[in-house]
Amino acid sequence: DAGITQSPRHKVTETGTPVTLRCHQTENHRYMYWYRQDPGHGLRLIHYSYGVKDTDKGEVSDGYSVSRSKTEDFLLTLESATSSQTSVYFCAIREGGSGPEQFFGPGTRLTVL
Amino acid sequence: AQSVTQPDIHITVSEGASLELRCNYSYGATPYLFWYVQSPGQGLQLLLKYFSGDTLVQGIKGFEAEFKRSQSSFNLRKPSVHWSDAAEYFCAVLQTGANNLFFGTGTRLTVIP
């Protein structure tokens, strides 16, 4: 158990509304990631963080922003949600010095109507 | 461009039969290689990983995988499948020094009694 929680676990929202998803970890890992999972695409990296206030873009970052003001929290924001952002969102952590493997949270299912 | 191919979208096996799930990657150097499993509605759990050394790696739940450099493959195997192995399996690749895990599109495993 990598000590990762995501909130909310399910959300339904309307097109054009802002949405923030939260990832919380309990073990002070340096690296945190946001992925989205869509049928036929596997998981794709949206943004990642390598420390407090240090973030970078991933493969599918358009329409998303992130913030990390504390080690334990990594927030993903959809400024103006669109139907194409309907997906399952996974947060992951990497333990830093011990190896490159990533461990995943339980996911958030987001539906944009 | 990096890519990960899982050619089998869906595989059905009988309980007790052997299993092999295929994974091929396209990358210039030997990357880090992973297999993850996802049960319905759950997050991804790391089954096993390959970084270097012995090309046959053992993982959890009785799974193993073999890295074949000449074929750019990292196939997952299990000698005797259990009904609880029914899930979706993802192969993933990480470039050395990078942060972006590239995932295949997944193979859904159905186990019949």
CSV table of C-alpha atoms in Angstrom, one decimal:
chain,number,residue,atom,x,y,z
A,1,ASP,CA,0.0,0.0,0.0
A,2,ALA,CA,1.6,3.2,-1.2
A,3,GLY,CA,-0.6,5.4,1.0
A,4,ILE,CA,-2.2,7.2,-1.9
A,5,THR,CA,-5.8,8.6,-1.7
A,6,GLN,CA,-7.7,10.4,-4.4
A,7,SER,CA,-10.7,12.6,-4.0
A,8,PRO,CA,-13.4,12.7,-5.1
A,9,ARG,CA,-13.7,9.1,-6.3
A,10,HIS,CA,-16.6,9.9,-8.6
A,11,LYS,CA,-17.7,13.2,-10.0
A,12,VAL,CA,-20.2,14.3,-12.6
A,13,THR,CA,-20.0,17.9,-13.8
A,14,GLU,CA,-21.2,20.0,-16.7
A,15,THR,CA,-19.2,21.4,-19.6
A,16,GLY,CA,-17.5,24.7,-18.8
A,17,THR,CA,-17.3,24.2,-15.1
A,18,PRO,CA,-14.0,24.1,-13.2
A,19,VAL,CA,-13.0,20.9,-11.6
A,20,THR,CA,-10.2,20.1,-9.1
A,21,LEU,CA,-9.1,16.6,-8.3
A,22,ARG,CA,-6.9,15.9,-5.3
A,23,CYS,CA,-4.2,13.3,-4.7
A,24,HIS,CA,-2.9,12.9,-1.2
A,25,GLN,CA,0.1,10.8,-0.1
A,26,THR,CA,1.2,10.0,3.4
A,27,GLU,CA,4.9,9.0,2.9
A,28,ASN,CA,6.6,12.2,1.6
A,29,HIS,CA,7.5,10.8,-1.8
A,30,ARG,CA,9.2,13.4,-4.0
A,31,TYR,CA,7.6,12.5,-7.3
A,32,MET,CA,3.9,12.6,-8.1
A,33,TYR,CA,2.0,12.1,-11.4
A,34,TRP,CA,-1.4,12.5,-12.9
A,35,TYR,CA,-2.5,10.1,-15.6
A,36,ARG,CA,-5.8,9.7,-17.5
A,37,GLN,CA,-7.1,6.3,-18.6
A,38,ASP,CA,-9.2,5.9,-21.7
A,39,PRO,CA,-10.3,2.8,-23.6
A,40,GLY,CA,-7.9,2.0,-26.4
A,41,HIS,CA,-5.2,4.3,-25.0
A,42,GLY,CA,-4.0,2.8,-21.8
A,43,LEU,CA,-2.8,5.4,-19.4
A,44,ARG,CA,-1.3,8.7,-20.6
A,45,LEU,CA,0.7,11.2,-18.5
A,46,ILE,CA,-0.9,14.6,-18.0
A,47,HIS,CA,1.5,16.4,-15.6
A,48,TYR,CA,4.0,15.4,-13.0
A,49,SER,CA,5.8,17.0,-10.0
A,50,TYR,CA,9.3,16.5,-8.8
A,51,GLY,CA,9.0,18.6,-5.7
A,52,VAL,CA,7.0,21.3,-4.0
A,53,LYS,CA,6.2,23.9,-6.6
A,54,ASP,CA,8.1,22.0,-9.3
A,55,THR,CA,5.9,20.6,-12.0
A,56,ASP,CA,6.2,19.7,-15.7
A,57,LYS,CA,3.9,18.8,-18.6
A,58,GLY,CA,3.3,15.3,-19.8
A,59,GLU,CA,2.0,13.8,-23.0
A,60,VAL,CA,-1.6,15.2,-22.8
A,61,SER,CA,-1.4,18.4,-20.7
A,62,ASP,CA,-3.6,20.7,-22.8
A,63,GLY,CA,-6.6,21.8,-20.8
A,64,TYR,CA,-5.1,20.8,-17.4
A,65,SER,CA,-3.1,22.6,-14.8
A,66,VAL,CA,-1.5,21.3,-11.6
A,67,SER,CA,-0.3,22.6,-8.3
A,68,ARG,CA,1.8,21.3,-5.5
A,69,SER,CA,2.1,23.6,-2.5
A,70,LYS,CA,2.8,20.7,0.0
A,71,THR,CA,4.7,17.5,-0.4
A,72,GLU,CA,1.7,15.4,0.3
A,73,ASP,CA,-0.8,17.0,-2.0
A,74,PHE,CA,-0.9,17.2,-5.8
A,75,LEU,CA,-3.9,18.9,-7.4
A,76,LEU,CA,-5.2,18.5,-10.9
A,77,THR,CA,-7.4,21.3,-12.2
A,78,LEU,CA,-9.6,21.4,-15.3
A,79,GLU,CA,-10.2,25.1,-15.7
A,80,SER,CA,-13.2,24.6,-18.0
A,81,ALA,CA,-14.2,21.0,-18.3
A,82,THR,CA,-15.1,19.6,-21.7
A,83,SER,CA,-16.7,16.3,-22.7
A,84,SER,CA,-13.4,15.0,-24.0
A,85,GLN,CA,-12.0,15.1,-20.5
A,86,THR,CA,-14.5,12.5,-19.4
A,87,SER,CA,-12.1,9.8,-18.2
A,88,VAL,CA,-10.7,8.0,-15.2
A,89,TYR,CA,-7.8,9.9,-13.6
A,90,PHE,CA,-5.1,8.2,-11.7
A,91,CYS,CA,-2.5,9.7,-9.4
A,92,ALA,CA,0.8,7.9,-9.0
A,93,ILE,CA,3.9,8.3,-6.8
A,94,ARG,CA,7.5,7.3,-7.2
A,95,GLU,CA,9.6,6.5,-4.2
A,96,GLY,CA,12.6,8.4,-5.5
A,97,GLY,CA,15.9,6.8,-4.5
A,98,SER,CA,14.7,3.2,-4.3
A,99,GLY,CA,13.8,2.8,-7.9
A,100,PRO,CA,11.8,4.1,-10.9
A,101,GLU,CA,8.6,2.2,-10.4
A,102,GLN,CA,5.4,4.1,-9.9
A,103,PHE,CA,2.6,3.2,-7.6
A,104,PHE,CA,-1.0,4.2,-8.3
A,105,GLY,CA,-3.9,5.5,-6.4
A,106,PRO,CA,-7.5,4.1,-6.7
A,107,GLY,CA,-8.6,6.6,-9.4
A,108,THR,CA,-11.3,9.2,-9.9
A,109,ARG,CA,-14.0,8.7,-12.4
A,110,LEU,CA,-14.9,12.0,-14.0
A,111,THR,CA,-17.9,12.5,-16.2
A,112,VAL,CA,-18.4,15.8,-18.1
A,113,LEU,CA,-21.9,16.2,-19.5
B,1,ALA,CA,8.6,7.7,-31.2
B,2,GLN,CA,8.3,5.4,-28.2
B,3,SER,CA,5.4,2.9,-28.3
B,4,VAL,CA,4.3,-0.1,-26.4
B,5,THR,CA,2.2,-2.8,-28.2
B,6,GLN,CA,0.0,-5.3,-26.6
B,7,PRO,CA,-1.4,-7.2,-29.6
B,8,ASP,CA,-4.1,-9.1,-27.8
B,9,ILE,CA,-7.0,-7.0,-26.7
B,10,HIS,CA,-8.8,-9.9,-25.0
B,11,ILE,CA,-7.7,-13.4,-24.0
B,12,THR,CA,-9.9,-16.2,-22.6
B,13,VAL,CA,-8.3,-19.1,-20.8
B,14,SER,CA,-9.5,-22.0,-18.7
B,15,GLU,CA,-8.8,-22.1,-15.1
B,16,GLY,CA,-5.6,-24.1,-14.6
B,17,ALA,CA,-4.3,-23.5,-18.1
B,18,SER,CA,-1.1,-21.6,-18.8
B,19,LEU,CA,-1.0,-18.0,-19.8
B,20,GLU,CA,1.2,-15.8,-21.9
B,21,LEU,CA,0.5,-12.1,-22.5
B,22,ARG,CA,2.5,-10.4,-25.2
B,23,CYS,CA,4.2,-7.0,-25.0
B,24,ASN,CA,6.5,-5.4,-27.6
B,25,TYR,CA,8.1,-2.0,-27.3
B,26,SER,CA,9.8,0.4,-29.7
B,27,TYR,CA,12.7,2.2,-28.2
B,28,GLY,CA,16.3,2.8,-29.0
B,29,ALA,CA,17.8,1.5,-25.8
B,30,THR,CA,16.7,-1.0,-23.1
B,31,PRO,CA,14.2,0.8,-21.0
B,32,TYR,CA,12.8,-0.1,-17.6
B,33,LEU,CA,9.9,-2.5,-18.2
B,34,PHE,CA,6.8,-3.2,-16.0
B,35,TRP,CA,3.7,-5.2,-15.9
B,36,TYR,CA,0.7,-3.9,-14.0
B,37,VAL,CA,-2.7,-5.5,-13.3
B,38,GLN,CA,-6.0,-3.7,-12.9
B,39,SER,CA,-9.1,-5.3,-11.4
B,40,PRO,CA,-12.5,-3.8,-12.3
B,41,GLY,CA,-12.9,-0.4,-10.6
B,42,GLN,CA,-9.5,-0.5,-9.1
B,43,GLY,CA,-6.2,1.1,-9.5
B,44,LEU,CA,-3.1,-0.5,-11.0
B,45,GLN,CA,-1.0,-2.9,-9.0
B,46,LEU,CA,2.6,-3.5,-10.0
B,47,LEU,CA,3.1,-7.2,-10.8
B,48,LEU,CA,6.8,-7.1,-11.7
B,49,LYS,CA,9.6,-5.1,-13.2
B,50,TYR,CA,12.8,-5.5,-15.2
B,51,PHE,CA,15.7,-3.1,-14.9
B,52,SER,CA,18.8,-5.1,-15.8
B,53,GLY,CA,20.4,-8.5,-15.2
B,54,ASP,CA,18.6,-11.8,-15.3
B,55,THR,CA,16.1,-11.6,-18.2
B,56,LEU,CA,13.6,-13.8,-16.4
B,57,VAL,CA,12.0,-11.9,-13.6
B,58,GLN,CA,9.6,-13.1,-10.9
B,59,GLY,CA,6.7,-11.1,-9.7
B,60,ILE,CA,3.8,-11.4,-7.3
B,61,LYS,CA,0.8,-13.8,-7.6
B,62,GLY,CA,2.9,-16.4,-9.4
B,63,PHE,CA,3.6,-14.3,-12.5
B,64,GLU,CA,6.9,-14.1,-14.3
B,65,ALA,CA,8.1,-12.2,-17.4
B,66,GLU,CA,11.0,-12.7,-19.8
B,67,PHE,CA,12.9,-9.8,-21.4
B,68,LYS,CA,14.1,-10.6,-24.9
B,69,ARG,CA,16.3,-7.8,-26.3
B,70,SER,CA,16.5,-9.3,-29.8
B,71,GLN,CA,12.7,-9.2,-30.1
B,72,SER,CA,12.1,-6.0,-28.0
B,73,SER,CA,9.6,-8.1,-26.0
B,74,PHE,CA,8.6,-8.5,-22.4
B,75,ASN,CA,6.0,-11.2,-22.2
B,76,LEU,CA,4.1,-12.1,-19.1
B,77,ARG,CA,3.5,-15.7,-18.1
B,78,LYS,CA,1.8,-17.8,-15.5
B,79,PRO,CA,1.9,-21.6,-15.5
B,80,SER,CA,-1.6,-22.1,-14.1
B,81,VAL,CA,-4.2,-19.4,-14.1
B,82,HIS,CA,-6.7,-18.9,-11.2
B,83,TRP,CA,-10.2,-17.4,-11.5
B,84,SER,CA,-9.0,-14.5,-9.5
B,85,ASP,CA,-6.5,-13.6,-12.2
B,86,ALA,CA,-9.3,-12.2,-14.4
B,87,ALA,CA,-8.4,-8.6,-14.8
B,88,GLU,CA,-6.8,-6.2,-17.3
B,89,TYR,CA,-3.0,-6.3,-17.7
B,90,PHE,CA,-0.9,-3.4,-18.8
B,91,CYS,CA,2.7,-3.4,-20.0
B,92,ALA,CA,4.6,-0.2,-19.4
B,93,VAL,CA,8.0,1.2,-20.5
B,94,LEU,CA,10.1,3.9,-18.9
B,95,GLN,CA,13.0,5.5,-20.6
B,96,THR,CA,16.1,5.6,-18.5
B,97,GLY,CA,16.2,9.0,-16.7
B,98,ALA,CA,12.7,10.0,-17.8
B,99,ASN,CA,9.4,10.4,-15.9
B,100,ASN,CA,6.9,9.4,-18.5
B,101,LEU,CA,5.6,5.9,-18.2
B,102,PHE,CA,4.4,4.7,-21.6
B,103,PHE,CA,1.6,2.2,-21.4
B,104,GLY,CA,0.2,-0.4,-23.8
B,105,THR,CA,-3.5,-0.4,-24.5
B,106,GLY,CA,-4.0,-3.4,-22.2
B,107,THR,CA,-5.1,-7.0,-22.5
B,108,ARG,CA,-8.3,-8.1,-20.8
B,109,LEU,CA,-8.1,-11.6,-19.4
B,110,THR,CA,-11.2,-13.7,-18.9
B,111,VAL,CA,-10.9,-17.0,-16.9
B,112,ILE,CA,-13.5,-19.7,-17.5
B,113,PRO,CA,-14.1,-22.6,-15.1
